[in-house]
PDB file of C-alpha atoms in Angstrom:
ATOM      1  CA  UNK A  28     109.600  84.174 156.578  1.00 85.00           C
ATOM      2  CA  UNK A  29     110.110  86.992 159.452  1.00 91.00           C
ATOM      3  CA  UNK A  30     109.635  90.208 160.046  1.00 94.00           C
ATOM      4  CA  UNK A  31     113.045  91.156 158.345  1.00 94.00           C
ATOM      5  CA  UNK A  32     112.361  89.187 155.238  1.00 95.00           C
ATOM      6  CA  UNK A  33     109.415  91.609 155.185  1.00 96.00           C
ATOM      7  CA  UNK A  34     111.095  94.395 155.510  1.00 97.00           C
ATOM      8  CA  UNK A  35     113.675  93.127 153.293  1.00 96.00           C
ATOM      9  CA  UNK A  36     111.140  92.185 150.399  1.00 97.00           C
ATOM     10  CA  UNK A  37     109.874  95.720 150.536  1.00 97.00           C
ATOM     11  CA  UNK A  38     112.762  98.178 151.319  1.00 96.00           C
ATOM     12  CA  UNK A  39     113.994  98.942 147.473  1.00 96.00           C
ATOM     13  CA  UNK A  40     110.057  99.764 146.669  1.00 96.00           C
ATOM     14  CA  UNK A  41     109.446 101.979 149.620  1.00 96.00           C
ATOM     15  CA  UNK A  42     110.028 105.542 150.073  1.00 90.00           C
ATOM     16  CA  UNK A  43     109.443 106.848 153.639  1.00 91.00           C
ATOM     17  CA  UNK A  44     106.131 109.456 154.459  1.00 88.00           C
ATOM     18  CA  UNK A  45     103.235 109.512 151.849  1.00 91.00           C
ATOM     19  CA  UNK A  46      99.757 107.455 151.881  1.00 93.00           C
ATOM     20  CA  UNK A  47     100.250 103.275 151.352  1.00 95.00           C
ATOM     21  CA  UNK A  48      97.636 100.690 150.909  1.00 95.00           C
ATOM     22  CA  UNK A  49      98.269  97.266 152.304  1.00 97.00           C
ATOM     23  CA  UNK A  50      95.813  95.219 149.821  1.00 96.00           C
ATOM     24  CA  UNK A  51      94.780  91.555 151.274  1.00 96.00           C
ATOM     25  CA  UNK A  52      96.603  92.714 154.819  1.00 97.00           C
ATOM     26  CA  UNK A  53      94.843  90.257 157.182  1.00 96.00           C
ATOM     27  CA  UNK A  54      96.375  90.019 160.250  1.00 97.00           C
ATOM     28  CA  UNK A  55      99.575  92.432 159.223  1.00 96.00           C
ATOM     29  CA  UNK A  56     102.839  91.054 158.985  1.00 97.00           C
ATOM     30  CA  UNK A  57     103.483  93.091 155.624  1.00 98.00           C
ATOM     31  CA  UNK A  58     101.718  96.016 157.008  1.00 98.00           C
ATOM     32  CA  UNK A  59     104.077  96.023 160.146  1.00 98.00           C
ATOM     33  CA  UNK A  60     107.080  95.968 157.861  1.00 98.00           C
ATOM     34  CA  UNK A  61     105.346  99.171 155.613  1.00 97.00           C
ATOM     35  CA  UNK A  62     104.810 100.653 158.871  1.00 97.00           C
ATOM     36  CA  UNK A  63     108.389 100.366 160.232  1.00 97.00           C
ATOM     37  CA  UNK A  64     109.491 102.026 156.302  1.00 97.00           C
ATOM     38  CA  UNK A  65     106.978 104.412 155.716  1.00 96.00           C
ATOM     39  CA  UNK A  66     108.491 105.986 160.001  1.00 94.00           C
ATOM     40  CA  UNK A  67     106.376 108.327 162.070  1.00 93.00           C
ATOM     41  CA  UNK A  68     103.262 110.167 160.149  1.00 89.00           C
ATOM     42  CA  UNK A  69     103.241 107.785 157.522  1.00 90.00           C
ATOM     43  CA  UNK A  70      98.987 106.775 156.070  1.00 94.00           C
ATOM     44  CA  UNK A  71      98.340 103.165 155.929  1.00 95.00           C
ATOM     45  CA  UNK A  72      95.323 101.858 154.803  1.00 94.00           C
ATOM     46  CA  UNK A  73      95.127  97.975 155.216  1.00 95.00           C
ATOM     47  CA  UNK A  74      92.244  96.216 153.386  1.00 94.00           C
ATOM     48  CA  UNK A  75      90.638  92.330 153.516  1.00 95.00           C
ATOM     49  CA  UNK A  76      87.804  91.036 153.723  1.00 94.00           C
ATOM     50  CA  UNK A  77      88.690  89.497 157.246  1.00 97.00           C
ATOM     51  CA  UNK A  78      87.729  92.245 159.826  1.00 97.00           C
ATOM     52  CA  UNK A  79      88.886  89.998 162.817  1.00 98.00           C
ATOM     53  CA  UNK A  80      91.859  89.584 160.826  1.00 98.00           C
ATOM     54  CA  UNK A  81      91.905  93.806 160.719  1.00 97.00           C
ATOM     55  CA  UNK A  82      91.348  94.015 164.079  1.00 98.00           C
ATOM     56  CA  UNK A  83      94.507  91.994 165.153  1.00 98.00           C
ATOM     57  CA  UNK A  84      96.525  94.014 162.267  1.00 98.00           C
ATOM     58  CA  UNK A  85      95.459  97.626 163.737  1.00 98.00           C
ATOM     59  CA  UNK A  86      96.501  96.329 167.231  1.00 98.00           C
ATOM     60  CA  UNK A  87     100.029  95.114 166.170  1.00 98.00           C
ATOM     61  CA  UNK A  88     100.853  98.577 164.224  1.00 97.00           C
ATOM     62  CA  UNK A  89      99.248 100.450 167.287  1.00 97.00           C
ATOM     63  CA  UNK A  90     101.773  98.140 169.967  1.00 97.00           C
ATOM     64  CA  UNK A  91     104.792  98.799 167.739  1.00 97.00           C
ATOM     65  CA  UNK A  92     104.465 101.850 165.364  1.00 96.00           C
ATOM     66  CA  UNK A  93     101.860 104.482 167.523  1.00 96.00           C
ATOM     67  CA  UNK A  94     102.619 107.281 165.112  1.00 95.00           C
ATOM     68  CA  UNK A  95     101.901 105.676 161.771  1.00 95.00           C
ATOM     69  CA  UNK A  96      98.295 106.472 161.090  1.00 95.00           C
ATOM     70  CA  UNK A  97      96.308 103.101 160.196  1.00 95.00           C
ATOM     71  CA  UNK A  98      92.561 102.998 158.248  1.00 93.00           C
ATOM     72  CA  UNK A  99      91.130 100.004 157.808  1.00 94.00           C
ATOM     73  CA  UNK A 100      88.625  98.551 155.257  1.00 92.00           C
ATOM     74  CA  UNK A 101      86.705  95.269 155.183  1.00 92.00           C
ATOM     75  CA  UNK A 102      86.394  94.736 151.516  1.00 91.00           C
ATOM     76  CA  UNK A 103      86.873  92.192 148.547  1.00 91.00           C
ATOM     77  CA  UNK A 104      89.479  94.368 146.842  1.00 91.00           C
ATOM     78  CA  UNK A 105      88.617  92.029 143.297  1.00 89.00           C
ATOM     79  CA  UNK A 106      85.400  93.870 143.697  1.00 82.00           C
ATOM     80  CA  UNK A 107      85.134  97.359 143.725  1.00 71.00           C
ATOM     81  CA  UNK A 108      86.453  99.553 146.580  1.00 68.00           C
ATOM     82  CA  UNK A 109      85.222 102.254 148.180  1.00 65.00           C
ATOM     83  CA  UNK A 110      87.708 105.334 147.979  1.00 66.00           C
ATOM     84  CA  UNK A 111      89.475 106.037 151.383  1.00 60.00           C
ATOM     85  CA  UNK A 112      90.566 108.855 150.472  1.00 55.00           C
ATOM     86  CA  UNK A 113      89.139 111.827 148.679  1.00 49.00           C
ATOM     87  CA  UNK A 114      89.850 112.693 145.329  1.00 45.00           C
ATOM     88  CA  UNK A 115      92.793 113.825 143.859  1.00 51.00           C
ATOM     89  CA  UNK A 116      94.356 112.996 146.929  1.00 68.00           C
ATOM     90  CA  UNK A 117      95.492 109.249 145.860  1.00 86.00           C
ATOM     91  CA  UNK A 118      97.810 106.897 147.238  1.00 92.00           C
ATOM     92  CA  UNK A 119     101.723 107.126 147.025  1.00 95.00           C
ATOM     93  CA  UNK A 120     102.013 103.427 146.848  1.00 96.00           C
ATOM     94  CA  UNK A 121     100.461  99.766 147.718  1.00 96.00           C
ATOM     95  CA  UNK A 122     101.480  96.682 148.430  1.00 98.00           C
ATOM     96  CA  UNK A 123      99.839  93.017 147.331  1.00 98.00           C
ATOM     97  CA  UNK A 124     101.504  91.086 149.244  1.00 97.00           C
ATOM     98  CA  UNK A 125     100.177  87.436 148.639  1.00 96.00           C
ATOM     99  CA  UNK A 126      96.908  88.332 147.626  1.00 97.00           C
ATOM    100  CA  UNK A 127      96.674  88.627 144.134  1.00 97.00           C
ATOM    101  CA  UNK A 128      97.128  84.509 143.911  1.00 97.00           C
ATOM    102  CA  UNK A 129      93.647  84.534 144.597  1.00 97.00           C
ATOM    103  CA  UNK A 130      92.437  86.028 142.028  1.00 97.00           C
ATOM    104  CA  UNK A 131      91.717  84.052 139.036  1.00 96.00           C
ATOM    105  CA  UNK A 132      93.646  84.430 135.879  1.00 96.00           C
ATOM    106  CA  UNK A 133      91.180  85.553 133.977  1.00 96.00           C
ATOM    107  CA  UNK A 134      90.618  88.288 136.241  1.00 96.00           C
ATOM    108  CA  UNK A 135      93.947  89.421 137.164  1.00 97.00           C
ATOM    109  CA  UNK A 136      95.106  91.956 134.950  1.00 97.00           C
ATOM    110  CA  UNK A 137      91.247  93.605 135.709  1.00 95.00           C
ATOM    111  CA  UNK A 138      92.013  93.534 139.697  1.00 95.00           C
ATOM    112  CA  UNK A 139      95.472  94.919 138.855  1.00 97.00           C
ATOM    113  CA  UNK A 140      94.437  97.855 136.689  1.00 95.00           C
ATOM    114  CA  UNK A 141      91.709  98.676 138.914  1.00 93.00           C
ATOM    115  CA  UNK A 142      94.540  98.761 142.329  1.00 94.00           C
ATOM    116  CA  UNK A 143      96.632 100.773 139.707  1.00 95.00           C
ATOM    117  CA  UNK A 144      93.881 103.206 139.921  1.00 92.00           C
ATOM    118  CA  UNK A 145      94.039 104.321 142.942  1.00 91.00           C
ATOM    119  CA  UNK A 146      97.710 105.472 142.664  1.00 94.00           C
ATOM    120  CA  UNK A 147      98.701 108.836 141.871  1.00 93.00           C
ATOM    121  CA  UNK A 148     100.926 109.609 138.777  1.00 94.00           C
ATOM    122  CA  UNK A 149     104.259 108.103 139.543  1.00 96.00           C
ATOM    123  CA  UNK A 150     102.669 106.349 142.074  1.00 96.00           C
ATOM    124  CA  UNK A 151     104.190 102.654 143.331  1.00 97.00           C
ATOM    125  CA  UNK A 152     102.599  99.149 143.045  1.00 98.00           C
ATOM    126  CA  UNK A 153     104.962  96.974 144.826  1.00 98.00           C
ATOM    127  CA  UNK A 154     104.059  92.735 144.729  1.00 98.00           C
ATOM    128  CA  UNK A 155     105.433  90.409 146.759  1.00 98.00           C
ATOM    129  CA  UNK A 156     104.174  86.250 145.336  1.00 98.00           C
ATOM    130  CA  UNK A 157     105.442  83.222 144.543  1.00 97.00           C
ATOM    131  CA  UNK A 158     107.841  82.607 141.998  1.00 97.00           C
ATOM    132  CA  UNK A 159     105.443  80.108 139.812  1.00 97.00           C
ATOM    133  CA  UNK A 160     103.318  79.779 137.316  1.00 96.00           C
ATOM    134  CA  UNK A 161     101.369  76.786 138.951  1.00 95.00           C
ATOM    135  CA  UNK A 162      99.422  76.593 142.100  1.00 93.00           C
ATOM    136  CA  UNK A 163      98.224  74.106 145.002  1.00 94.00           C
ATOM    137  CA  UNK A 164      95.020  74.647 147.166  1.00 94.00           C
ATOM    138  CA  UNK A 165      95.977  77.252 149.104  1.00 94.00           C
ATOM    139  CA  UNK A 166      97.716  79.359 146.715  1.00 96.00           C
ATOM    140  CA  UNK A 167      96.058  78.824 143.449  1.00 97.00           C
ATOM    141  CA  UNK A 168      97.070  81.428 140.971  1.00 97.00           C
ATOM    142  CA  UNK A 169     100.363  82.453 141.641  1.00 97.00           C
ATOM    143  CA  UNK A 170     102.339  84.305 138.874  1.00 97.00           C
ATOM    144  CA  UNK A 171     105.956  84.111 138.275  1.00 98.00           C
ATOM    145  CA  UNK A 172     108.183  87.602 138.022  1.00 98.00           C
ATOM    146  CA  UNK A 173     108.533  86.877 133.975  1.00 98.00           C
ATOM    147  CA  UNK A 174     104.408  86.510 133.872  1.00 98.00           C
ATOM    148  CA  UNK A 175     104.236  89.910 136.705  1.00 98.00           C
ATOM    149  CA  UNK A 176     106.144  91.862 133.737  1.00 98.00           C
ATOM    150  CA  UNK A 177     103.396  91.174 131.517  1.00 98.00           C
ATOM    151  CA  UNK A 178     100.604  91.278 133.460  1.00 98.00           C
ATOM    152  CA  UNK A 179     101.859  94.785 134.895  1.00 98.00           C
ATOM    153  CA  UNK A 180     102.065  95.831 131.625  1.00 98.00           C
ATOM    154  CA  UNK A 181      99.058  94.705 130.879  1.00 98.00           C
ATOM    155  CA  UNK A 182      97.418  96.094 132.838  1.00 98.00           C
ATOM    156  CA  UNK A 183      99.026  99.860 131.997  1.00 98.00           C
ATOM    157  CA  UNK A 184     101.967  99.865 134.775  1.00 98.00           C
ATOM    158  CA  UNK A 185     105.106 100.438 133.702  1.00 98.00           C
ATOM    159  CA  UNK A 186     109.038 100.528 135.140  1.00 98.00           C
ATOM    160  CA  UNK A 187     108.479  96.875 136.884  1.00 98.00           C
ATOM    161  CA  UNK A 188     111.678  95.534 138.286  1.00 98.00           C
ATOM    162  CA  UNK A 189     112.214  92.911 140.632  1.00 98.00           C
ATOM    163  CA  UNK A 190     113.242  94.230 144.061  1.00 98.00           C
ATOM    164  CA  UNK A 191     113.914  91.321 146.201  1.00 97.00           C
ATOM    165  CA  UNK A 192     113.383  87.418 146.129  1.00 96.00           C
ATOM    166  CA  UNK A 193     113.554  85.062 149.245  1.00 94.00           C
ATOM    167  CA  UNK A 194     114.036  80.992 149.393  1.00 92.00           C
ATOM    168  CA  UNK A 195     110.409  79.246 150.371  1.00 90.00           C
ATOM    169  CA  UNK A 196     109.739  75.731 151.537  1.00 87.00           C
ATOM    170  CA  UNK A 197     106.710  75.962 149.562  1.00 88.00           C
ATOM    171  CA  UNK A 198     106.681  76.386 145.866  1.00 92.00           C
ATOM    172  CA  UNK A 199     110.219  77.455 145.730  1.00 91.00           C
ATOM    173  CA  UNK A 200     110.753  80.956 146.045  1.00 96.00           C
ATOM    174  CA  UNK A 201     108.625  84.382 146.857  1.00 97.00           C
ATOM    175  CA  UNK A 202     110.433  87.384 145.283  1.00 98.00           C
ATOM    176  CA  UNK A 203     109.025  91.420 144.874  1.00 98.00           C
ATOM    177  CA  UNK A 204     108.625  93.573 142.125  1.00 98.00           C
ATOM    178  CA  UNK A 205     107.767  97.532 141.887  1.00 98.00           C
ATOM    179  CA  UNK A 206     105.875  98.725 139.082  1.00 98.00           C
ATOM    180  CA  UNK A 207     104.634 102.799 138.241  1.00 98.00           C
ATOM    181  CA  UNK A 208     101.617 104.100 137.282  1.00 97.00           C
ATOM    182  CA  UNK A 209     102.381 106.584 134.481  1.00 96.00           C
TER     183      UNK A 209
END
């Protein structure tokens, strides 16, 4: 995947301006393609535990997007997170962009209601993963779209949709879906 399957996973979820977390960023490519939809005065908060990984991902947005406002946080977001941003002033949206495959099944719709959290009312929780149900090594709880719907709901989001699906060498396809917070 490029930059324009990115961009392309993401577009139908993303409304330009407002406050976006980038959850499991590392070194950016998803929060480069939030960046580019979010335009000019957009808030991006990128988290992972990886600060190097941070580091690289605040100087790629600074290089190509110098008016989108970045924060970043080194944290585990499957433990708690520290709030960003004061209250009620909550995020507009967040992407987990091949991150929630690490968190273990059992623990998933937990992580997921906890992200959900941090959304405003109406607020967007867009996924991008791998279309499967079975893992490997190195991504080792993946979750299909038909297991996102319930997990989603699960977990108290509602309105999920599949936005976008790409062809991938590994494990067959990655597709997005948008979900709401009530």
């Amino acid at each position: 995947m490029d930059h324009r399957d990115h961009v392309a996973l993401l577009r139908p979820g993303v409304v330009a301006g407002g406050s976006w977390a980038d959850i499991g960023a590392g070194e950016g490519a998803f929060t480069l393609a939030l960046a580019e939809l979010l335009g000019p005065g957009a808030r991006i908060l990128a988290v992972d535990r990886d600060a190097g990984a941070l580091r690289r991902n605040a100087e790629a947005v600074r290089a190509r997007f110098p008016d989108t406002a970045l924060t970043t946080l080194t944290a585990d977001f499957m433990r708690s997170l520290p709030d960003p941003y004061p209250t009620p002033d909550r995020l507009d949206g967040l992407i987990a962009a091949n991150s929630l495959h690490f968190v273990p099944r059992d623990r998933q719709v937990d992580v997921v209601r906890a992200l959900a959290g941090r959304l405003r009312h109406g607020g967007t929780f867009v996924v991008v993963e791998y279309d499967a149900d079975r893992g490997n090594p190195w991504v080792p709880h993946p979750f299909s779209y038909r297991s996102w719907e319930r997990l989603s709901a699960a977990a108290g989001l509602t309105e999920t949709r599949r936005i976008g699906r790409v062809p991938s060498r590994f494990l067959g396809a990655i597709y997005s879906a948008e979900s709401r917070r009530p």
